[in-house]
Amino acid sequence: LQKERAKLQFLVGNYTTETSMPPWPTAPNGATGKGTSVIAWGLDSTFLLIDEQSMNSVFGQYKGHGVLGYDAAAKQYVLSMFNNSGDRLVYNGSFAGDTLILAAHVPMPNFPFDQKLLWYKEGGALKLRALNDIGKGFTLVLEEKAVPASQGMR
């Protein structure tokens, strides 16, 4: 169990974030945003506590709180994420190499879809990619680059 928790250490930090979203029907020019992300161990280093805040031209002010840990019985990582839009998703997954891949079914009224989150390190940055599948395969809908807040964006 300690080994599985230790794999999450790469996420820990206080970050400044830049988000980009490719063009899509409701945002033909795509979108960008800036924010912060604080990821820290909590509950006796059993779970990672996530606090995200950002502003972008599509969703406006975003605030999200999450709890990420390892479920030993299910042998998978579990992220429970809540945000100021009322979403309360539960993602499950595992590592593929150095990438944490988590998946959830998003029960949007009249438009449910599947979503994957990919978290990995690239150089000194923490990267998060969100991909949605509306029945035609997964496509990139969001990419976030996070650098330690003390460094700022370059």
CSV table of C-alpha atoms in Angstrom, one decimal:
chain,number,residue,atom,x,y,z
A,1,LEU,CA,0.0,0.0,0.0
A,2,GLN,CA,2.9,2.4,0.8
A,3,LYS,CA,4.3,1.7,-2.7
A,4,GLU,CA,1.1,2.7,-4.4
A,5,ARG,CA,0.7,5.9,-2.4
A,6,ALA,CA,4.4,6.8,-3.0
A,7,LYS,CA,3.7,6.7,-6.8
A,8,LEU,CA,1.4,9.8,-6.3
A,9,GLN,CA,4.2,11.9,-4.8
A,10,PHE,CA,4.9,13.5,-8.2
A,11,LEU,CA,1.6,15.4,-8.0
A,12,VAL,CA,2.4,17.1,-4.7
A,13,GLY,CA,3.0,20.8,-4.9
A,14,ASN,CA,1.7,24.4,-5.0
A,15,TYR,CA,1.4,25.3,-8.7
A,16,THR,CA,0.5,28.1,-11.1
A,17,THR,CA,-1.5,26.7,-14.0
A,18,GLU,CA,-2.2,27.5,-17.6
A,19,THR,CA,-5.1,25.8,-19.3
A,20,SER,CA,-5.8,25.5,-23.0
A,21,MET,CA,-8.9,24.0,-24.7
A,22,PRO,CA,-8.9,23.2,-28.4
A,23,PRO,CA,-11.7,24.6,-30.6
A,24,TRP,CA,-15.1,22.9,-30.3
A,25,PRO,CA,-18.7,23.8,-31.3
A,26,THR,CA,-19.5,26.1,-28.3
A,27,ALA,CA,-16.0,27.6,-28.4
A,28,PRO,CA,-14.9,27.8,-32.0
A,29,ASN,CA,-11.7,29.6,-31.1
A,30,GLY,CA,-10.9,27.4,-28.2
A,31,ALA,CA,-10.0,28.9,-24.8
A,32,THR,CA,-7.2,29.6,-22.4
A,33,GLY,CA,-7.1,30.1,-18.7
A,34,LYS,CA,-4.9,30.7,-15.7
A,35,GLY,CA,-5.1,29.5,-12.1
A,36,THR,CA,-3.6,27.7,-9.2
A,37,SER,CA,-3.5,24.2,-8.0
A,38,VAL,CA,-2.5,23.0,-4.5
A,39,ILE,CA,-2.0,19.3,-4.0
A,40,ALA,CA,-0.9,18.1,-0.6
A,41,TRP,CA,-1.0,15.0,1.5
A,42,GLY,CA,-3.8,14.8,4.1
A,43,LEU,CA,-5.4,12.4,6.6
A,44,ASP,CA,-2.0,11.0,7.9
A,45,SER,CA,-0.6,10.9,4.3
A,46,THR,CA,-3.3,8.5,3.2
A,47,PHE,CA,-4.9,10.7,0.5
A,48,LEU,CA,-3.9,13.7,-1.6
A,49,LEU,CA,-6.1,16.7,-1.1
A,50,ILE,CA,-6.6,18.8,-4.3
A,51,ASP,CA,-7.6,22.4,-4.5
A,52,GLU,CA,-8.0,23.9,-8.0
A,53,GLN,CA,-9.0,27.4,-9.0
A,54,SER,CA,-8.9,29.0,-12.4
A,55,MET,CA,-10.6,31.5,-14.8
A,56,ASN,CA,-11.2,30.9,-18.5
A,57,SER,CA,-13.4,32.3,-21.2
A,58,VAL,CA,-15.6,29.2,-21.5
A,59,PHE,CA,-16.4,28.2,-17.9
A,60,GLY,CA,-15.6,31.4,-16.1
A,61,GLN,CA,-14.5,31.0,-12.5
A,62,TYR,CA,-13.8,27.3,-11.8
A,63,LYS,CA,-13.2,26.0,-8.3
A,64,GLY,CA,-12.6,22.3,-7.6
A,65,HIS,CA,-11.8,20.1,-4.6
A,66,GLY,CA,-10.7,16.5,-4.8
A,67,VAL,CA,-9.5,13.6,-2.8
A,68,LEU,CA,-7.1,11.1,-4.5
A,69,GLY,CA,-6.0,7.8,-2.9
A,70,TYR,CA,-5.5,4.1,-3.5
A,71,ASP,CA,-8.2,1.6,-3.0
A,72,ALA,CA,-6.4,-1.6,-1.9
A,73,ALA,CA,-9.5,-3.8,-2.2
A,74,ALA,CA,-10.2,-2.7,-5.8
A,75,LYS,CA,-6.4,-2.4,-6.6
A,76,GLN,CA,-6.9,1.0,-8.3
A,77,TYR,CA,-6.5,4.7,-7.7
A,78,VAL,CA,-9.7,6.6,-6.9
A,79,LEU,CA,-10.3,10.4,-7.4
A,80,SER,CA,-13.4,12.0,-6.0
A,81,MET,CA,-13.7,15.5,-7.5
A,82,PHE,CA,-16.3,18.2,-6.7
A,83,ASN,CA,-16.6,21.6,-8.3
A,84,ASN,CA,-18.6,24.8,-8.2
A,85,SER,CA,-20.7,23.7,-11.2
A,86,GLY,CA,-22.2,20.9,-8.9
A,87,ASP,CA,-20.2,18.1,-10.6
A,88,ARG,CA,-19.3,15.3,-8.3
A,89,LEU,CA,-17.4,12.7,-10.3
A,90,VAL,CA,-15.5,9.6,-9.2
A,91,TYR,CA,-12.6,8.5,-11.4
A,92,ASN,CA,-10.9,5.1,-11.2
A,93,GLY,CA,-7.7,4.0,-12.7
A,94,SER,CA,-4.0,3.1,-12.6
A,95,PHE,CA,-0.6,3.9,-13.9
A,96,ALA,CA,0.6,3.2,-17.4
A,97,GLY,CA,4.4,3.8,-17.1
A,98,ASP,CA,4.8,7.2,-15.3
A,99,THR,CA,1.3,8.4,-16.3
A,100,LEU,CA,-1.7,8.2,-14.0
A,101,ILE,CA,-4.8,7.4,-16.0
A,102,LEU,CA,-8.2,7.9,-14.4
A,103,ALA,CA,-11.6,7.4,-16.0
A,104,ALA,CA,-15.2,8.3,-15.2
A,105,HIS,CA,-18.6,8.3,-16.7
A,106,VAL,CA,-20.0,11.8,-16.8
A,107,PRO,CA,-23.9,11.6,-16.4
A,108,MET,CA,-24.7,14.9,-18.1
A,109,PRO,CA,-28.5,15.2,-18.6
A,110,ASN,CA,-29.4,14.2,-22.2
A,111,PHE,CA,-25.6,14.0,-23.0
A,112,PRO,CA,-23.7,11.4,-20.9
A,113,PHE,CA,-20.1,10.8,-21.9
A,114,ASP,CA,-16.9,9.1,-20.8
A,115,GLN,CA,-13.9,11.1,-19.6
A,116,LYS,CA,-10.2,10.2,-19.0
A,117,LEU,CA,-7.7,12.2,-17.1
A,118,LEU,CA,-4.0,11.7,-17.8
A,119,TRP,CA,-1.5,13.2,-15.2
A,120,TYR,CA,2.2,13.1,-15.8
A,121,LYS,CA,5.5,15.0,-15.4
A,122,GLU,CA,7.1,16.7,-18.4
A,123,GLY,CA,10.3,18.4,-17.6
A,124,GLY,CA,9.7,20.5,-14.5
A,125,ALA,CA,6.0,20.8,-15.2
A,126,LEU,CA,3.0,18.7,-14.1
A,127,LYS,CA,0.7,18.1,-17.1
A,128,LEU,CA,-3.0,17.2,-17.0
A,129,ARG,CA,-4.9,16.2,-20.1
A,130,ALA,CA,-8.7,15.6,-20.2
A,131,LEU,CA,-10.2,13.5,-23.0
A,132,ASN,CA,-13.9,13.0,-23.7
A,133,ASP,CA,-15.6,10.2,-25.6
A,134,ILE,CA,-19.1,11.1,-26.8
A,135,GLY,CA,-19.3,7.8,-28.7
A,136,LYS,CA,-16.7,8.5,-31.4
A,137,GLY,CA,-13.5,7.8,-29.5
A,138,PHE,CA,-11.5,10.0,-27.0
A,139,THR,CA,-10.6,13.5,-28.1
A,140,LEU,CA,-8.6,16.1,-26.2
A,141,VAL,CA,-10.8,18.7,-24.5
A,142,LEU,CA,-8.4,20.3,-22.0
A,143,GLU,CA,-4.7,20.5,-21.3
A,144,GLU,CA,-3.2,22.0,-18.2
A,145,LYS,CA,0.4,22.8,-17.5
A,146,ALA,CA,1.3,23.4,-13.9
A,147,VAL,CA,4.7,24.7,-12.7
A,148,PRO,CA,5.7,25.3,-9.0
A,149,ALA,CA,4.2,28.6,-7.9
A,150,SER,CA,7.7,29.8,-6.9
A,151,GLN,CA,8.8,29.6,-10.5
A,152,GLY,CA,5.8,31.1,-12.2
A,153,MET,CA,5.0,30.5,-15.9
A,154,ARG,CA,7.7,30.9,-18.5
